[in-house]
Amino acid sequence: MENMQPFMQLYLTGEENYESGDIIIEEGSRGNWIYIVLKGQVKVTKRTKLGTVTLNTLKQGAVFGEMALFGKLLDGRSASVIAADGPVTVGVLDFDLLRRDYESLSPRLRLLIDTVIMRLKETNEKIAAFVLAANRKGPGEK
Amino acid sequence: MADVRQEEFPAVTLTYEKGDLIIKEGDYGISVYKINRGRVLIYAERHGKNVPIATLGPDEIFGEIAFFNKGGEKRSASARALEQTELEAWHPAMLSKEYQEMPPALNYVVRQLVIRLLRMNRLLVQLTEQEEKRRKALEKSDPFVSRRRFYRKPVDLECYYRPVGLQAKSRLSGRIRNISLNGLGMEIAVQNTANVSHVVGDSFVIKTVLPSGKDLDLEAKIVSLKQSETPSRLLLGLSISRLSEETKKVLGFFLLP
């Protein structure tokens, strides 16, 4: 990614390449790598009984896996991230450096950031439940 | 609170009565609020109707999106007090300064999160609206659903349920919120839907015990599904599809005024 912000370049510890359909992060697994999309697109998906719900598609410059960074330890990854649409290159960001930055913030600012993460997780859960409901037609519907 | 940094941030305490508007969608403002006491409904206004997004309680924060998204950004949702509520308003100037001066890489990551949250919130509001329309259409077409308007007794009964045809070991729990001879309203945790299908048309065997000590055992199918005011909970509207004569008597007796 030629136009990557120089301050992000400093946090880059490596690059990984994936093919379409490769799993980059698996829902429920443990891990605290944080990634940035350098080339291609990735899909954020959540498992349900009726199949997999795609929550979002992320493009170049988007960061994912960042929920591991904030607040208390999470019970594993909350969604899967899968390479979509051709070859994908992701950059691996320095977790320890970002975590140190986060811990240097005041308690109130940290609480604000934690709130954003919590809201995003709740919203994703609700969306997955709705998508599930909409995927089957009710009685009386054509 | 002996933390020195906390003391640098003066907080103002505000009190709202039930029904008071705290934040109006579309207004400008970057104050952040922490709830000390009470409950607050966060909702979006779409086509003249309020679409609920979340209900928040003590120690929870709201107003954070406009704070992170500032630079002329408007409030993305409204907030209203559901009961007498005491809030702590954090003046944004000091927090803003800290946010701007935080390491740029972390700032970039947080900004991404906020953009994603905004996008997902918009999607959720759309989906909630669609579900509401679906339910309305269904009510018109299904006489079973229309009859739902009949008297229902508000209750709070713990119950167990499982999909019709599956083994008893796939037992889930919920709370019956209201019940009539035709149907019932049941509140469940969103996570119940992770492994068991909960969509309009699905049937469940439901078991509970009435306050009288009598067992209630019936079959009902989902006719509506919406978010509860309690976070991470769903409200199922069910119409009763199988009720033995014996159970009908027990329920009928229970429903007597």
XYZ file of C-alpha atoms in Angstrom:
399
model
C 0.000 0.000 0.000
C 1.931 2.982 -1.320
C -0.056 5.696 0.411
C 0.025 4.170 3.876
C 0.336 6.718 6.631
C 3.959 6.895 7.843
C 2.880 6.559 11.495
C 1.208 3.233 10.673
C 4.340 2.073 8.854
C 6.192 2.383 12.177
C 3.817 -0.115 13.807
C 4.076 -2.689 11.024
C 5.891 -5.861 12.073
C 5.255 -8.012 9.017
C 3.052 -8.851 6.054
C 0.948 -11.917 5.255
C -0.564 -13.036 1.962
C -3.854 -14.887 1.546
C -5.929 -16.314 -1.293
C -9.688 -15.878 -1.687
C -11.525 -17.815 1.018
C -8.545 -18.195 3.358
C -9.370 -17.654 7.007
C -7.262 -14.897 8.563
C -9.009 -14.826 11.943
C -11.277 -17.620 13.156
C -14.270 -16.794 15.362
C -13.837 -18.121 18.907
C -10.086 -18.665 18.607
C -7.707 -16.847 20.884
C -5.124 -14.446 19.613
C -4.237 -10.821 19.759
C -2.770 -10.028 16.378
C -4.063 -6.788 14.929
C -4.094 -6.406 11.151
C -4.395 -3.698 8.533
C -5.602 -4.448 4.996
C -2.816 -3.506 2.578
C -4.226 -5.007 -0.611
C -7.569 -6.550 -1.543
C -10.658 -6.984 0.604
C -11.661 -9.052 3.606
C -15.070 -10.170 4.861
C -16.107 -10.101 8.525
C -18.435 -13.041 9.232
C -20.299 -14.519 12.195
C -21.466 -18.126 12.492
C -25.137 -18.919 13.044
C -27.112 -22.130 12.902
C -28.479 -21.309 9.466
C -25.056 -20.570 8.087
C -22.589 -17.760 8.083
C -23.686 -14.131 8.169
C -21.427 -11.560 6.523
C -21.391 -8.457 8.693
C -19.043 -6.244 6.779
C -16.500 -5.996 3.979
C -13.293 -4.154 4.757
C -11.053 -2.496 2.197
C -7.528 -1.171 1.996
C -6.496 0.796 5.087
C -9.063 -0.849 7.369
C -7.857 -2.285 10.675
C -9.273 -5.541 12.055
C -8.673 -7.744 15.085
C -8.392 -4.539 17.109
C -10.969 -5.568 19.710
C -8.249 -7.678 21.357
C -6.379 -4.488 22.099
C -8.755 -2.768 24.455
C -10.262 -3.208 27.874
C -10.376 -6.552 29.599
C -9.342 -9.773 27.969
C -12.021 -11.024 25.588
C -13.237 -14.626 25.407
C -11.719 -15.143 22.002
C -12.320 -13.534 18.632
C -15.890 -12.309 18.202
C -16.031 -12.834 14.424
C -14.110 -14.477 11.597
C -12.207 -12.535 8.963
C -11.838 -14.151 5.554
C -9.907 -13.070 2.477
C -12.353 -12.085 -0.262
C -12.035 -11.282 -3.903
C -8.591 -12.277 -5.123
C -5.218 -12.193 -3.357
C -5.125 -10.247 -0.117
C -2.142 -8.767 1.677
C -2.453 -7.768 5.310
C 0.041 -6.025 7.550
C 0.541 -7.235 11.117
C 0.629 -4.389 13.625
C 2.700 -4.296 16.792
C 0.283 -5.302 19.555
C 2.579 -4.454 22.468
C 3.273 -0.977 21.186
C -0.433 -0.237 20.630
C -1.340 -1.703 24.014
C 1.251 0.499 25.704
C -0.187 3.550 23.934
C -3.655 2.580 25.129
C -2.546 2.063 28.718
C -0.956 5.512 28.807
C -4.367 7.156 28.323
C -6.482 8.560 31.163
C -9.107 6.222 32.683
C -11.933 8.277 31.164
C -10.616 8.166 27.623
C -9.992 4.418 27.976
C -13.565 3.985 29.206
C -14.807 5.856 26.137
C -12.834 3.618 23.781
C -14.002 0.484 25.643
C -17.584 1.714 25.248
C -17.188 1.961 21.467
C -15.880 -1.635 21.349
C -18.721 -2.924 23.528
C -21.359 -1.139 21.420
C -19.844 -2.528 18.230
C -19.942 -6.070 19.624
C -23.563 -5.684 20.751
C -24.593 -4.163 17.430
C -22.926 -7.019 15.525
C -24.756 -9.600 17.646
C -28.108 -7.926 17.052
C -27.468 -7.666 13.312
C -26.566 -11.357 13.126
C -29.867 -12.196 14.903
C -31.845 -10.026 12.474
C -30.157 -11.383 9.369
C -30.985 -14.836 10.669
C -34.642 -13.926 11.141
C -34.883 -12.376 7.681
C -33.337 -15.376 5.946
C -36.401 -17.480 6.460
C -39.835 -16.483 5.407
C -42.679 -16.514 7.864
C -46.117 -18.022 7.302
C -48.235 -16.039 4.886
C -45.182 -14.633 3.122
C -44.502 -15.423 -0.491
C -11.583 8.783 43.300
C -8.130 9.808 44.407
C -6.892 9.783 40.829
C -5.370 13.200 40.094
C -6.313 13.003 36.422
C -9.929 12.505 37.382
C -9.841 15.730 39.342
C -8.577 17.626 36.334
C -11.817 16.812 34.554
C -14.658 18.711 36.135
C -17.945 16.847 35.790
C -21.374 18.410 36.060
C -24.237 16.433 37.579
C -27.560 16.711 35.773
C -30.978 15.331 36.683
C -33.687 14.391 34.190
C -37.289 13.375 34.807
C -38.943 10.399 33.121
C -39.568 11.199 29.449
C -37.094 14.098 29.248
C -35.052 14.395 26.063
C -31.316 14.417 26.829
C -29.819 14.382 23.337
C -31.647 15.080 20.090
C -30.536 13.348 16.909
C -29.102 15.877 14.455
C -28.089 18.417 17.106
C -24.498 19.442 17.579
C -22.691 18.619 20.790
C -19.708 16.591 21.942
C -20.319 16.225 25.694
C -20.085 12.696 27.000
C -22.496 11.415 29.652
C -22.122 8.760 32.309
C -25.264 7.443 33.986
C -25.083 7.609 37.787
C -28.669 6.519 38.398
C -31.660 5.652 36.217
C -32.160 4.321 32.690
C -31.758 5.941 29.275
C -33.199 4.880 25.919
C -31.035 5.460 22.836
C -33.084 5.593 19.645
C -33.084 6.808 16.053
C -35.917 8.712 14.406
C -36.916 7.266 11.036
C -39.987 8.281 9.044
C -41.588 9.834 12.094
C -41.073 6.741 14.246
C -38.629 5.947 17.004
C -36.434 2.915 16.376
C -34.850 1.748 19.656
C -31.094 1.102 19.579
C -30.231 0.364 23.214
C -31.296 0.838 26.816
C -28.507 1.897 29.141
C -28.209 1.838 32.924
C -25.886 2.940 35.746
C -22.172 3.306 34.923
C -22.814 3.147 31.198
C -21.632 5.888 28.845
C -23.347 7.576 25.941
C -22.568 10.427 23.567
C -19.232 8.837 22.739
C -19.799 8.664 18.976
C -20.135 12.414 18.447
C -17.151 12.915 20.720
C -14.870 10.719 18.618
C -16.408 11.828 15.373
C -16.197 15.537 16.012
C -15.510 18.212 13.493
C -19.059 19.329 12.857
C -20.579 15.896 13.321
C -24.182 15.767 14.460
C -25.589 13.448 17.100
C -26.332 10.141 15.384
C -29.140 9.130 17.770
C -31.433 10.582 20.426
C -31.368 9.813 24.149
C -34.361 9.991 26.474
C -34.717 9.334 30.217
C -36.905 6.272 30.893
C -37.158 7.129 34.578
C -35.727 9.790 36.867
C -32.096 9.784 35.849
C -28.935 11.369 37.185
C -26.093 11.923 34.747
C -22.531 13.057 34.990
C -21.655 15.264 31.996
C -17.977 15.241 31.096
C -16.747 18.432 29.598
C -15.160 17.418 26.313
C -12.340 20.001 26.128
C -9.768 18.108 28.201
C -10.728 14.729 26.782
C -10.593 16.158 23.272
C -7.127 17.481 23.821
C -5.982 14.107 25.093
C -7.641 12.345 22.169
C -5.961 14.635 19.651
C -2.586 14.228 21.287
C -2.718 10.473 21.618
C -0.283 8.469 19.479
C -1.442 8.751 15.841
C -1.494 4.994 15.211
C -3.863 4.408 18.154
C -5.930 7.386 17.042
C -6.203 5.800 13.575
C -7.368 2.470 15.037
C -9.979 4.152 17.268
C -11.266 6.300 14.399
C -11.762 3.142 12.324
C -13.747 1.584 15.150
C -16.028 4.589 15.393
C -16.654 4.612 11.622
C -17.505 0.903 11.762
C -19.843 1.397 14.725
C -21.666 4.200 12.897
C -22.076 2.040 9.811
C -23.321 -0.972 11.782
C -25.749 1.179 13.788
C -27.261 2.482 10.551
C -27.624 -1.101 9.310
C -29.277 -2.138 12.583
C -31.805 0.693 12.344
C -32.639 -0.383 8.760
C -33.069 -4.010 9.799
C -35.258 -3.056 12.764
C -37.492 -1.033 10.445
C -37.744 -3.920 7.956
C -38.638 -6.369 10.715
C -41.360 -3.997 11.918
C -42.833 -3.815 8.383
C -42.661 -7.601 8.065
C -44.522 -8.008 11.327
C -47.210 -5.554 10.246
C -47.708 -7.353 6.918
C -47.904 -10.668 8.738
C -50.504 -9.350 11.175
C -52.708 -8.411 8.243
C -52.357 -11.746 6.484
C -52.482 -14.118 9.462
C -55.696 -14.139 11.525
C -53.832 -15.906 14.304
C -51.595 -12.859 14.681
C -54.430 -10.335 14.486
C -56.110 -12.049 17.401
C -53.033 -11.140 19.434
C -54.742 -7.872 20.238
C -56.948 -9.760 22.708
C -56.382 -9.386 26.452
C -53.061 -10.672 27.623
C -52.087 -11.027 31.232
C -48.675 -9.532 32.069
C -46.583 -12.134 33.897
C -42.961 -12.905 34.658
C -42.557 -16.656 34.467
C -39.327 -18.537 33.981
C -39.788 -21.139 31.273
C -37.939 -23.809 29.342
C -38.428 -24.413 25.670
C -37.091 -26.487 22.791
C -37.760 -26.668 19.076
C -40.621 -29.033 18.188
C -39.218 -32.403 17.149
C -35.851 -32.032 18.862
C -34.619 -33.886 21.931
C -35.237 -32.416 25.357
C -31.508 -31.929 25.813
C -31.555 -28.929 23.487
C -33.505 -27.143 26.225
C -33.319 -23.337 26.319
C -34.578 -20.935 28.926
C -36.577 -17.734 28.646
C -39.078 -15.604 30.515
C -42.750 -15.388 29.621
C -43.764 -11.727 29.840
C -47.433 -11.985 28.952
C -49.867 -14.727 28.090
C -53.382 -15.271 26.769
C -55.288 -18.274 25.456
C -54.047 -17.423 21.964
C -50.455 -16.463 22.426
C -47.635 -15.313 24.606
C -44.665 -12.966 24.688
C -41.327 -14.443 25.667
C -38.031 -12.713 26.369
C -34.843 -14.612 25.546
C -31.110 -13.980 25.429
C -29.806 -13.196 21.939
C -27.241 -15.977 22.393
C -30.071 -18.544 22.412
C -30.287 -17.916 18.669
C -26.647 -18.863 18.134
C -27.291 -22.603 17.829
C -31.044 -22.905 17.504
C -33.071 -21.297 14.740
C -35.460 -18.599 16.038
C -37.264 -17.229 13.033
C -40.849 -16.363 12.237
C -42.678 -19.651 11.695
C -40.507 -21.795 14.011
C -42.419 -23.836 16.600
C -41.360 -24.593 20.141
C -42.521 -26.782 23.012
C -42.730 -24.468 26.022
C -42.936 -25.549 29.652
C -43.470 -23.423 32.717
C -45.096 -23.504 36.109
C -47.897 -21.049 36.883
C -47.848 -19.172 40.205
C -50.652 -21.542 41.246
C -48.173 -24.420 41.029
C -49.857 -25.954 37.958
C -47.668 -27.102 35.071
C -48.191 -25.484 31.717
C -47.054 -27.386 28.617
C -47.882 -26.113 25.136
C -46.668 -25.616 21.603
C -46.387 -22.191 19.989
C -44.923 -20.689 16.841
C -43.009 -17.444 16.408
C -44.982 -14.674 14.729
C -42.768 -11.724 15.573
C -39.295 -10.991 16.777
C -37.879 -7.735 18.037
C -35.192 -6.350 20.286
C -35.994 -6.031 23.938
C -35.302 -2.801 25.799
C -32.783 -4.830 27.778
C -29.532 -5.135 25.816
C -28.723 -8.535 24.258
C -32.306 -9.750 24.661
C -34.996 -10.468 22.123
C -38.764 -10.421 22.483
C -40.581 -13.245 20.722
C -44.268 -13.006 19.959
C -45.688 -16.520 19.795
C -49.103 -17.820 18.859
C -50.219 -21.010 20.588
C -50.590 -23.883 18.122
C -51.213 -26.824 20.465
C -52.930 -26.720 23.848
C -54.486 -29.788 25.466
C -58.020 -29.440 26.864
C -56.604 -29.924 30.348
C -53.951 -27.217 29.912
C -56.520 -24.919 28.344
C -58.616 -25.199 31.498
C -55.614 -24.490 33.727
C -54.602 -21.472 31.635
C -58.173 -20.227 31.366
C -58.512 -20.359 35.131
C -55.228 -18.505 35.573
C -56.348 -15.777 33.143
C -59.567 -15.064 35.043
C -59.494 -11.451 36.247
